[in-house]
Amino acid sequence: MLLFTVVYGILSVITWSAFAYKVRDLVRDPRNRELQLLCLAIATFAAPFVLASPHVYIGIDELLGVANIATLIVYTSVAVCLTCFVALLVSWSSAAQETIRLRHRLLVAYSVTTVVVMAVCFFLGDVSGAEHPLDFDVHFEHTRYISVFLLSYQLLFTVSMAGLVHLCRRYARAVDGPWLRRGLLLVTAGAVFGLGYAVPKAVNMVWDFFGSSPLHYVSSVVAPMSASVAAALFAVGFTLPAWGAGVSRGREFAAAFRSYRRLYPLWHAIAEQFPDVVLFPPVPRSTRWTVRDLRLLAGRQAIEVRDGRLALRPREDPELSHTAQDMDLLLTRQIIEIRDGQLALRPNYDPAIARAARELARARGLTGDAAEAAVEAAQIAGALRAKAAGHVLPGHPDAVLHDPADGDLQEEVAWLVRVADAFRSSPVVPAALADPARSLAHAQADPEKVVEA
């Protein structure tokens, strides 16, 4: 009994958490029929794990004064749940509204008929005596009317699970969203475990009509555990498209934030020389904002509530106020502004620095994009130094910037992140800037010494 109490308690927490997650969406969109079905399905699947817990089961029977009445409540709740799940899959997999309405009516008619038959047979049968929260099916399967009650329920359960397997597999092949597809596959797996609950119980009952079945333990212990696994998979699978998309957005934000942070030194250096191309000017401070600085944001919020935004307007940091909500905007602006700055710096490019950086990169074993990133970083650093000093170099104003991204924004981000990393930390950059001619000669004459340096 303790095992079932613990398992049902865990499953109850999982399924009610899934219900709480989806009911938030229903509050925002209360007229959404699919959300209504999903919330009702999850609630009626979560309820049995509370009601079927042995201590709660016995408490319900004592409260209502009817022995084993909790079994009827649990089985009715599961019947409603399965009808909602199948109806939801019918809505997702059918395009024609008339077809959906017809199938929904048939599902509801079958479910209502089954529940009525179950209720009538339960009260006509004799289930008095001791409570049987764990072995009701095995103990009463030969009782008059109760056998019909149990077979009606198991038939509904088996048909519903088979329908879910069929509909989920077919719909999963047709959808494009990865999280929806994964959720449907989890529901399919849950339906298979659901069959692992219904089929052994039905076989055990039919077998007992002709002799003593050896499946009593499977029916009373293994089958409920299989139903528990099915419940967990259903709860995760039907809500996965919603919270899975949030996980994807979180990963995308984290990746964008890392790129933003790595691009910042390069962008900041260019922004100082060309402030006209910058939408959000850099704010001087010793350390940049990170996720750990949320206390700063919370502190600002509290001050703004007390004193009003007007009083704080002179201190507001436009970059900080946009960072959390508009990371895509900031990152895109960074890329555009870095490229604009590079275009403006072309007259200041020194070919000698580019040659020296390429030789130094080769001497250090850098090849491909790694070498090109170091060369581009050295060119930018040299041009910025020349621009700051007011020197106009011979340069090559018509030079074409290295652009392996070919217009793809994500590839552009990845490339400029490599350039920014080289700008910040590559030893090739300061070596090429120190004395381009001498660095080039040393790299060509004694590459080993350059590597050691």
Coordinates of N, CA, C and O in Angstrom, one line a residue, residues 257-269 288 334 373-374 376-378 380-381 384 416-431 433:
F257 N 22.6 36.1 -26.0 CA 23.2 36.9 -25.0 C 24.7 36.6 -25.0 O 25.6 37.5 -24.8
R258 N 25.1 35.4 -25.2 CA 26.6 35.0 -25.2 C 27.2 35.7 -26.4 O 28.3 36.3 -26.3
S259 N 26.5 35.7 -27.6 CA 27.1 36.4 -28.8 C 27.2 37.9 -28.5 O 28.2 38.5 -28.9
Y260 N 26.2 38.4 -27.9 CA 26.2 39.9 -27.6 C 27.3 40.2 -26.7 O 28.0 41.3 -26.9
R261 N 27.6 39.4 -25.7 CA 28.7 39.7 -24.7 C 30.0 39.6 -25.5 O 30.9 40.4 -25.2
R262 N 30.2 38.6 -26.3 CA 31.5 38.4 -27.0 C 31.7 39.5 -28.1 O 32.8 39.8 -28.4
L263 N 30.6 40.0 -28.7 CA 30.8 41.0 -29.7 C 31.0 42.4 -29.0 O 31.5 43.3 -29.7
Y264 N 30.7 42.5 -27.8 CA 30.7 43.9 -27.2 C 32.1 44.6 -27.3 O 32.1 45.8 -27.6
P265 N 33.2 44.0 -27.0 CA 34.5 44.7 -27.0 C 34.7 45.3 -28.4 O 35.1 46.5 -28.6
L266 N 34.5 44.5 -29.5 CA 34.7 45.0 -30.8 C 33.7 46.1 -31.2 O 34.0 47.1 -31.7
W267 N 32.4 45.9 -30.8 CA 31.4 46.9 -31.1 C 31.7 48.2 -30.3 O 31.6 49.3 -30.9
H268 N 32.1 48.1 -29.1 CA 32.4 49.2 -28.3 C 33.5 50.1 -28.9 O 33.5 51.3 -28.9
A269 N 34.6 49.4 -29.3 CA 35.7 50.1 -29.9 C 35.3 50.8 -31.2 O 35.7 52.0 -31.4
R288 N 30.2 45.0 -17.5 CA 29.0 44.9 -18.2 C 27.9 44.2 -17.5 O 28.2 43.4 -16.6
Q334 N 24.1 45.4 -33.1 CA 25.5 45.3 -33.0 C 26.1 44.9 -34.4 O 27.2 45.4 -34.8
A373 N 39.8 35.4 -39.3 CA 39.3 36.2 -38.2 C 40.4 37.0 -37.5 O 40.2 38.2 -37.2
A374 N 41.5 36.4 -37.3 CA 42.6 37.1 -36.7 C 43.1 38.2 -37.6 O 43.4 39.3 -37.1
E376 N 41.3 39.9 -39.9 CA 40.3 41.0 -39.9 C 40.3 41.7 -38.6 O 40.2 43.0 -38.6
A377 N 40.5 41.0 -37.4 CA 40.6 41.7 -36.2 C 41.8 42.6 -36.1 O 41.7 43.8 -35.6
A378 N 42.9 42.2 -36.7 CA 44.1 43.0 -36.7 C 43.9 44.3 -37.6 O 44.3 45.4 -37.2
I380 N 41.1 45.7 -38.2 CA 40.2 46.7 -37.5 C 40.9 47.4 -36.4 O 40.8 48.6 -36.3
A381 N 41.7 46.7 -35.6 CA 42.4 47.3 -34.5 C 43.4 48.4 -35.1 O 43.5 49.5 -34.5
L384 N 41.4 51.4 -36.3 CA 40.8 52.2 -35.2 C 42.0 53.0 -34.6 O 41.7 54.2 -34.2
L416 N 31.3 37.2 -36.9 CA 31.8 38.4 -36.2 C 32.1 38.1 -34.8 O 32.9 38.7 -34.1
V417 N 31.5 37.0 -34.2 CA 31.9 36.6 -32.8 C 33.3 36.1 -32.9 O 34.1 36.4 -32.0
R418 N 33.7 35.4 -33.9 CA 35.1 34.9 -34.1 C 36.0 36.1 -34.2 O 37.1 36.1 -33.6
V419 N 35.6 37.1 -35.0 CA 36.5 38.3 -35.2 C 36.6 39.0 -33.8 O 37.7 39.4 -33.4
A420 N 35.5 39.1 -33.1 CA 35.5 39.8 -31.8 C 36.4 39.1 -30.8 O 37.1 39.7 -30.0
D421 N 36.3 37.7 -30.8 CA 37.2 37.0 -29.9 C 38.6 37.2 -30.2 O 39.5 37.4 -29.3
A422 N 39.0 37.2 -31.5 CA 40.3 37.5 -31.9 C 40.7 38.9 -31.6 O 41.9 39.2 -31.1
F423 N 39.8 39.9 -31.7 CA 40.1 41.3 -31.4 C 40.4 41.4 -29.9 O 41.3 42.2 -29.5
R424 N 39.7 40.6 -29.1 CA 39.9 40.7 -27.6 C 41.1 40.0 -27.1 O 41.8 40.4 -26.2
S425 N 41.4 38.8 -27.7 CA 42.4 37.9 -27.0 C 43.4 37.3 -27.9 O 44.3 36.6 -27.4
S426 N 43.3 37.4 -29.2 CA 44.3 36.8 -30.1 C 45.7 37.5 -30.0 O 45.8 38.7 -30.1
P427 N 46.8 36.8 -29.7 CA 48.1 37.4 -29.7 C 48.6 37.9 -31.0 O 49.5 38.7 -31.1
V428 N 47.9 37.4 -32.1 CA 48.3 37.9 -33.4 C 48.0 39.4 -33.6 O 48.8 40.1 -34.3
V429 N 47.0 39.9 -33.0 CA 46.6 41.3 -33.2 C 47.6 42.2 -32.6 O 48.1 43.1 -33.4
P430 N 48.0 42.2 -31.3 CA 49.0 43.1 -30.9 C 50.4 42.9 -31.6 O 51.1 43.9 -31.8
A431 N 50.7 41.7 -31.9 CA 52.0 41.4 -32.6 C 52.0 42.1 -34.0 O 53.0 42.6 -34.4
L433 N 50.3 44.7 -34.9 CA 50.2 46.1 -34.7 C 51.5 46.7 -34.2 O 51.8 47.9 -34.4

